[in-house]
Amino acid sequence: MLLSILSWSLFYFCHFFALSSNYKSNHFTCQNSSHTTNREENKNQSYSFSIVSKMEGKEEDVRVGANKFPERQPIGTSAQSDKDYNEPPPAPLFEPGELSSWSFWRAGIAEFIATFLFLYITVLTVMGVKRSPNMCASVGIQGIAWAFGGMIFALVYCTAGISGGHINPAVTFGLFLARKLSLTRALYYIVMQCLGAICGAGVVKGFQPNQYQALGGGANTVAPGYTKGSGLGAEIIGTFVLVYTVFSATDAKRNARDSHVPILAPLPIGFAVFLVHLATIPITGTGINPARSLGAAIIYNKDHSWDDHWVFWVGPFIGAALAALYHVIVIRAIPFKSRN
């Protein structure tokens, strides 16, 4: 009996001891886990606070804007980029050293070939529309506009890495005013563009000499019912649209800052040419390119094609100058940056 009592007492004592040990162990573990959780929460709170502080600082830069922090923090999606952009120095007025470089001469050759192909395709398209009995039997004005815009897209894409893909004296003139190229290169480009345009229109006339003369040769004239002032205004605005698009699409700062507007430069340039042609073909046949107007006028060589020819030089050059001034002074504010 005594032995039974002792055995039961020992059993209950061991059982109680085991329960108390488990309780202390669990209680200690819970305390450690709670301390660990508190430390992690404090760490997360401090990390979150640092992130919030950084984000608030970045948002403050964006909110203040470019007036206080010029060129430091762009506004918009591009504010996430850390890349910076340094304005390149303006091109010298004269650069004699480039005359001894093959890249200079091959750039002019590329402009010649591009303008030759441009006139060949576009004037042939105009001839096809003029030869048709009605607009519905041909590609019409829309087809002409697509031919001009599409060729500019293709040719700028092909020659941009060699000469910049100007294919237009007005574009060359605008880039020269913005100090993107030297006077030597600008004059060389314009001469090669005009020669290429003359040759391109000449090849079209060689294919169909009688029809070429009878159908107007693709020469630009101010349409009946419009004054020369109207034609001049149409050429100024149309060329402004084109050259402004060229400046925007080829802006190196946009590429340097990884803008949220990814762009293939020849596409908007060609599309701008297409839209301008849709708008101004009924007014002037759409020049906006003095080389194109000169080449067709020389090969066609009729009095009425020369009567309004000055419109297709003065208008595009004024439009290009206005676009260059707008880009340099308003969009990029380069004179104000250099002053600061």
Short mmCIF file of C-alpha atoms in Angstrom, two decimals:
data_model
loop_
_atom_site.label_atom_id
_atom_site.label_comp_id
_atom_site.label_asym_id
_atom_site.label_seq_id
_atom_site.Cartn_x
_atom_site.Cartn_y
_atom_site.Cartn_z
CA MET A 1 0.00 0.00 0.00
CA LEU A 2 2.77 2.38 0.92
CA LEU A 3 4.67 1.50 -2.22
CA SER A 4 1.57 2.25 -4.33
CA ILE A 5 1.16 5.65 -2.69
CA LEU A 6 4.81 6.55 -3.28
CA SER A 7 4.67 5.50 -6.92
CA TRP A 8 1.54 7.58 -7.59
CA SER A 9 3.12 10.60 -5.83
CA LEU A 10 6.27 10.32 -7.93
CA PHE A 11 4.16 10.09 -11.11
CA TYR A 12 2.18 13.23 -10.28
CA PHE A 13 5.35 15.12 -9.31
CA CYS A 14 7.09 14.29 -12.61
CA HIS A 15 3.98 15.21 -14.58
CA PHE A 16 3.68 18.57 -12.80
CA PHE A 17 7.37 19.31 -13.35
CA ALA A 18 7.09 18.60 -17.07
CA LEU A 19 4.09 20.90 -17.41
CA SER A 20 5.82 23.75 -15.59
CA SER A 21 8.96 23.32 -17.75
CA ASN A 22 6.92 23.47 -20.95
CA TYR A 23 5.11 26.58 -19.73
CA LYS A 24 8.36 28.40 -18.95
CA SER A 25 9.87 27.36 -22.29
CA ASN A 26 6.83 28.49 -24.25
CA HIS A 27 6.62 31.71 -22.29
CA PHE A 28 10.31 32.46 -22.94
CA THR A 29 9.93 31.63 -26.64
CA CYS A 30 6.93 33.93 -26.96
CA GLN A 31 8.86 36.72 -25.27
CA ASN A 32 11.82 36.24 -27.63
CA SER A 33 9.58 36.14 -30.70
CA SER A 34 7.74 39.25 -29.57
CA HIS A 35 11.06 41.05 -29.03
CA THR A 36 12.24 39.88 -32.47
CA THR A 37 8.98 41.00 -34.05
CA ASN A 38 9.25 44.38 -32.37
CA ARG A 39 12.81 44.80 -33.61
CA GLU A 40 11.75 43.87 -37.17
CA GLU A 41 8.80 46.24 -36.99
CA ASN A 42 11.07 49.05 -35.78
CA LYS A 43 13.51 48.27 -38.57
CA ASN A 44 10.71 48.22 -41.15
CA GLN A 45 9.32 51.47 -39.80
CA SER A 46 12.71 53.17 -40.01
CA TYR A 47 13.26 51.79 -43.53
CA SER A 48 9.77 52.90 -44.57
CA PHE A 49 10.44 56.30 -43.05
CA SER A 50 13.67 56.63 -45.05
CA ILE A 51 11.86 55.62 -48.25
CA VAL A 52 9.08 58.10 -47.55
CA SER A 53 11.65 60.80 -46.85
CA LYS A 54 13.42 60.11 -50.13
CA MET A 55 10.15 60.02 -52.06
CA GLU A 56 9.03 63.25 -50.43
CA GLY A 57 12.31 64.87 -51.40
CA LYS A 58 11.95 63.69 -55.01
CA GLU A 59 8.33 64.84 -55.11
CA GLU A 60 9.43 68.19 -53.75
CA ASP A 61 11.95 68.55 -56.58
CA VAL A 62 9.25 67.74 -59.11
CA ARG A 63 6.73 70.04 -57.44
CA VAL A 64 9.09 73.01 -57.37
CA GLY A 65 9.74 72.56 -61.07
CA ALA A 66 12.45 73.56 -63.50
CA ASN A 67 12.57 77.21 -62.44
CA LYS A 68 14.38 76.47 -59.19
CA PHE A 69 16.14 73.28 -60.21
CA PRO A 70 16.85 73.63 -63.94
CA GLU A 71 18.13 70.46 -65.63
CA ARG A 72 18.21 68.69 -62.24
CA GLN A 73 14.91 66.94 -61.93
CA PRO A 74 12.63 66.53 -64.96
CA ILE A 75 8.90 66.47 -64.46
CA GLY A 76 6.80 63.43 -65.29
CA THR A 77 7.75 59.81 -65.90
CA SER A 78 11.25 60.81 -66.94
CA ALA A 79 11.82 62.00 -63.35
CA GLN A 80 12.66 58.39 -62.51
CA SER A 81 15.82 58.53 -64.64
CA ASP A 82 19.17 59.51 -63.20
CA LYS A 83 20.80 60.24 -66.52
CA ASP A 84 21.91 63.78 -67.25
CA TYR A 85 22.41 65.67 -70.48
CA ASN A 86 25.10 68.18 -71.33
CA GLU A 87 24.35 70.63 -74.10
CA PRO A 88 26.83 70.08 -76.95
CA PRO A 89 28.79 73.11 -78.09
CA PRO A 90 27.41 74.91 -81.15
CA ALA A 91 28.89 74.00 -84.50
CA PRO A 92 31.51 76.48 -85.75
CA LEU A 93 30.53 78.76 -88.60
CA PHE A 94 33.42 77.51 -90.70
CA GLU A 95 35.20 74.22 -90.14
CA PRO A 96 37.97 73.85 -92.73
CA GLY A 97 39.08 70.51 -91.32
CA GLU A 98 35.91 68.74 -92.43
CA LEU A 99 36.73 69.42 -96.09
CA SER A 100 39.53 66.85 -95.85
CA SER A 101 37.26 64.22 -94.31
CA TRP A 102 35.61 61.53 -96.41
CA SER A 103 32.59 61.55 -94.09
CA PHE A 104 31.89 65.13 -95.19
CA TRP A 105 31.85 64.26 -98.89
CA ARG A 106 29.93 61.02 -98.53
CA ALA A 107 27.27 62.89 -96.52
CA GLY A 108 26.72 65.19 -99.49
CA ILE A 109 26.54 62.20 -101.83
CA ALA A 110 23.93 60.62 -99.55
CA GLU A 111 21.87 63.82 -99.70
CA PHE A 112 22.13 63.83 -103.49
CA ILE A 113 20.96 60.22 -103.84
CA ALA A 114 18.17 60.63 -101.29
CA THR A 115 16.78 63.75 -102.96
CA PHE A 116 17.10 62.10 -106.38
CA LEU A 117 15.01 59.13 -105.23
CA PHE A 118 12.57 61.42 -103.47
CA LEU A 119 11.82 63.41 -106.63
CA TYR A 120 11.73 60.31 -108.79
CA ILE A 121 9.06 58.51 -106.74
CA THR A 122 6.96 61.54 -105.83
CA VAL A 123 6.85 63.19 -109.26
CA LEU A 124 5.97 59.85 -110.85
CA THR A 125 3.10 59.57 -108.39
CA VAL A 126 1.88 63.06 -109.26
CA MET A 127 2.07 62.19 -112.96
CA GLY A 128 -0.01 59.08 -112.39
CA VAL A 129 -2.74 61.04 -110.63
CA LYS A 130 -2.77 63.77 -113.28
CA ARG A 131 -2.97 61.20 -116.07
CA SER A 132 -6.05 59.48 -114.62
CA PRO A 133 -9.48 60.55 -115.90
CA ASN A 134 -10.66 61.22 -112.33
CA MET A 135 -9.43 61.02 -108.74
CA CYS A 136 -11.32 57.78 -108.09
CA ALA A 137 -9.33 56.05 -110.81
CA SER A 138 -6.02 56.83 -109.09
CA VAL A 139 -4.53 57.13 -105.63
CA GLY A 140 -5.74 60.74 -105.46
CA ILE A 141 -4.50 63.44 -103.13
CA GLN A 142 -4.19 60.95 -100.30
CA GLY A 143 -1.91 58.78 -102.41
CA ILE A 144 0.28 61.75 -103.31
CA ALA A 145 0.54 62.69 -99.64
CA TRP A 146 1.45 59.10 -98.73
CA ALA A 147 4.10 59.01 -101.46
CA PHE A 148 5.79 62.16 -100.12
CA GLY A 149 5.48 61.20 -96.46
CA GLY A 150 6.45 57.58 -97.03
CA MET A 151 9.53 58.45 -99.04
CA ILE A 152 10.68 60.91 -96.39
CA PHE A 153 10.23 58.22 -93.74
CA ALA A 154 12.24 55.67 -95.72
CA LEU A 155 14.98 58.04 -96.86
CA VAL A 156 15.49 59.69 -93.47
CA TYR A 157 15.77 56.23 -91.96
CA CYS A 158 18.40 55.24 -94.55
CA THR A 159 20.53 58.38 -94.47
CA ALA A 160 20.18 59.70 -90.93
CA GLY A 161 23.35 57.96 -89.79
CA ILE A 162 25.37 59.35 -92.69
CA SER A 163 24.23 62.90 -93.34
CA GLY A 164 21.42 63.46 -90.87
CA GLY A 165 18.79 62.78 -93.53
CA HIS A 166 17.90 66.39 -94.35
CA ILE A 167 16.72 65.93 -97.99
CA ASN A 168 15.42 69.49 -97.82
CA PRO A 169 17.23 72.85 -97.93
CA ALA A 170 14.70 74.28 -95.47
CA VAL A 171 15.57 71.59 -92.91
CA THR A 172 19.27 72.22 -93.48
CA PHE A 173 18.73 75.97 -93.07
CA GLY A 174 16.82 75.50 -89.81
CA LEU A 175 19.48 73.22 -88.36
CA PHE A 176 22.15 75.70 -89.42
CA LEU A 177 20.38 78.52 -87.58
CA ALA A 178 20.26 76.30 -84.49
CA ARG A 179 24.04 75.81 -84.84
CA LYS A 180 23.72 72.08 -85.48
CA LEU A 181 26.05 72.18 -88.49
CA SER A 182 28.57 74.52 -90.02
CA LEU A 183 27.91 76.96 -92.85
CA THR A 184 30.25 74.97 -95.08
CA ARG A 185 28.27 71.78 -94.60
CA ALA A 186 24.93 73.59 -94.93
CA LEU A 187 25.83 75.10 -98.31
CA TYR A 188 27.24 71.79 -99.52
CA TYR A 189 24.07 69.97 -98.53
CA ILE A 190 21.80 72.50 -100.23
CA VAL A 191 23.76 72.31 -103.48
CA MET A 192 23.70 68.49 -103.50
CA GLN A 193 19.99 68.44 -102.64
CA CYS A 194 19.15 70.74 -105.53
CA LEU A 195 21.27 68.72 -107.96
CA GLY A 196 19.64 65.49 -106.82
CA ALA A 197 16.17 67.00 -107.28
CA ILE A 198 16.97 68.18 -110.80
CA CYS A 199 18.28 64.74 -111.75
CA GLY A 200 15.28 62.97 -110.22
CA ALA A 201 12.77 65.10 -112.12
CA GLY A 202 14.88 64.75 -115.27
CA VAL A 203 14.70 60.95 -115.12
CA VAL A 204 10.91 61.13 -114.83
CA LYS A 205 10.75 63.37 -117.89
CA GLY A 206 13.04 60.97 -119.74
CA PHE A 207 10.54 58.16 -119.20
CA GLN A 208 7.55 60.13 -120.51
CA PRO A 209 8.62 63.45 -122.09
CA ASN A 210 5.32 64.33 -123.77
CA GLN A 211 3.13 63.46 -120.82
CA TYR A 212 5.52 65.19 -118.45
CA GLN A 213 5.10 68.52 -120.24
CA ALA A 214 1.37 68.06 -120.76
CA LEU A 215 0.66 67.17 -117.14
CA GLY A 216 2.59 69.99 -115.51
CA GLY A 217 5.77 68.12 -114.55
CA GLY A 218 4.91 68.13 -110.85
CA ALA A 219 5.91 71.80 -110.66
CA ASN A 220 4.59 73.84 -107.73
CA THR A 221 2.31 76.79 -108.48
CA VAL A 222 -0.22 78.74 -106.44
CA ALA A 223 -3.62 77.31 -107.37
CA PRO A 224 -6.23 79.53 -109.06
CA GLY A 225 -8.42 81.28 -106.52
CA TYR A 226 -5.57 81.76 -104.05
CA THR A 227 -3.32 84.80 -103.79
CA LYS A 228 0.45 84.66 -103.58
CA GLY A 229 0.11 85.77 -99.97
CA SER A 230 -2.08 82.76 -99.24
CA GLY A 231 0.42 80.48 -100.89
CA LEU A 232 3.26 82.07 -98.94
CA GLY A 233 1.41 81.63 -95.66
CA ALA A 234 0.65 77.98 -96.43
CA GLU A 235 4.32 77.33 -97.17
CA ILE A 236 5.48 79.09 -94.01
CA ILE A 237 3.14 77.17 -91.72
CA GLY A 238 3.69 73.85 -93.49
CA THR A 239 7.47 74.16 -93.26
CA PHE A 240 7.21 75.23 -89.63
CA VAL A 241 5.33 72.02 -88.85
CA LEU A 242 7.96 69.94 -90.64
CA VAL A 243 11.07 71.58 -89.16
CA TYR A 244 9.57 71.75 -85.68
CA THR A 245 8.91 68.01 -85.91
CA VAL A 246 12.49 67.44 -87.06
CA PHE A 247 13.86 69.31 -84.04
CA SER A 248 11.61 67.46 -81.62
CA ALA A 249 12.16 64.00 -83.10
CA THR A 250 15.95 64.34 -83.21
CA ASP A 251 16.41 66.07 -79.85
CA ALA A 252 19.35 64.36 -78.16
CA LYS A 253 18.14 65.43 -74.72
CA ARG A 254 15.04 63.27 -75.12
CA ASN A 255 17.19 60.18 -75.71
CA ALA A 256 19.59 61.06 -72.90
CA ARG A 257 16.80 61.36 -70.35
CA ASP A 258 14.99 58.16 -71.42
CA SER A 259 11.78 60.01 -72.09
CA HIS A 260 8.46 58.26 -71.59
CA VAL A 261 7.79 58.89 -75.29
CA PRO A 262 9.93 56.32 -77.15
CA ILE A 263 10.29 57.47 -80.71
CA LEU A 264 11.69 56.48 -84.09
CA ALA A 265 12.71 59.83 -85.57
CA PRO A 266 11.87 59.16 -89.25
CA LEU A 267 8.30 58.17 -88.39
CA PRO A 268 7.00 61.50 -87.04
CA ILE A 269 8.97 63.39 -89.70
CA GLY A 270 7.39 61.40 -92.50
CA PHE A 271 3.98 61.66 -90.89
CA ALA A 272 4.34 65.45 -90.62
CA VAL A 273 5.12 65.62 -94.35
CA PHE A 274 2.06 63.47 -95.06
CA LEU A 275 -0.28 65.70 -93.04
CA VAL A 276 1.07 68.94 -94.47
CA HIS A 277 0.54 67.60 -98.00
CA LEU A 278 -3.04 66.68 -97.20
CA ALA A 279 -3.67 70.25 -96.06
CA THR A 280 -1.81 72.29 -98.68
CA ILE A 281 -1.89 70.31 -101.94
CA PRO A 282 -5.06 72.20 -102.98
CA ILE A 283 -3.32 75.54 -102.33
CA THR A 284 0.23 75.26 -103.64
CA GLY A 285 0.72 71.61 -104.49
CA THR A 286 2.80 71.61 -101.30
CA GLY A 287 6.37 72.72 -101.64
CA ILE A 288 7.91 72.95 -98.12
CA ASN A 289 11.08 71.79 -99.87
CA PRO A 290 12.87 74.31 -102.11
CA ALA A 291 14.94 71.58 -103.80
CA ARG A 292 11.81 69.68 -104.78
CA SER A 293 10.24 72.86 -106.22
CA LEU A 294 13.43 73.87 -108.02
CA GLY A 295 14.04 70.47 -109.62
CA ALA A 296 10.52 70.21 -111.02
CA ALA A 297 10.52 73.84 -112.20
CA ILE A 298 13.83 73.53 -114.06
CA ILE A 299 12.87 70.35 -115.87
CA TYR A 300 9.32 71.53 -116.63
CA ASN A 301 10.56 75.05 -117.51
CA LYS A 302 7.32 76.88 -118.25
CA ASP A 303 6.68 80.55 -117.52
CA HIS A 304 3.86 79.98 -115.06
CA SER A 305 6.03 77.60 -113.03
CA TRP A 306 8.51 80.44 -112.49
CA ASP A 307 5.94 83.15 -111.75
CA ASP A 308 5.32 81.86 -108.22
CA HIS A 309 8.63 80.13 -107.69
CA TRP A 310 9.88 82.65 -105.14
CA VAL A 311 7.03 81.58 -102.84
CA PHE A 312 8.57 78.12 -102.57
CA TRP A 313 11.91 79.48 -101.40
CA VAL A 314 10.90 82.40 -99.20
CA GLY A 315 8.06 80.55 -97.47
CA PRO A 316 10.03 77.43 -96.46
CA PHE A 317 13.03 79.44 -95.30
CA ILE A 318 10.87 81.69 -93.12
CA GLY A 319 9.05 78.68 -91.69
CA ALA A 320 12.34 76.91 -90.96
CA ALA A 321 13.76 80.02 -89.26
CA LEU A 322 10.68 80.37 -87.07
CA ALA A 323 10.82 76.71 -86.09
CA ALA A 324 14.52 76.98 -85.21
CA LEU A 325 13.95 80.07 -83.07
CA TYR A 326 10.99 78.45 -81.33
CA HIS A 327 12.95 75.30 -80.53
CA VAL A 328 16.09 77.07 -79.34
CA ILE A 329 14.50 79.91 -77.36
CA VAL A 330 11.17 78.54 -76.12
CA ILE A 331 11.47 74.75 -76.01
CA ARG A 332 15.11 74.41 -74.97
CA ALA A 333 15.70 77.93 -73.58
CA ILE A 334 19.37 77.64 -74.54
CA PRO A 335 20.15 81.41 -74.42
CA PHE A 336 18.81 81.61 -70.86
CA LYS A 337 20.78 78.58 -69.72
CA SER A 338 24.04 80.01 -71.05
CA ARG A 339 23.25 83.30 -69.32
CA ASN A 340 22.84 81.53 -65.99
#
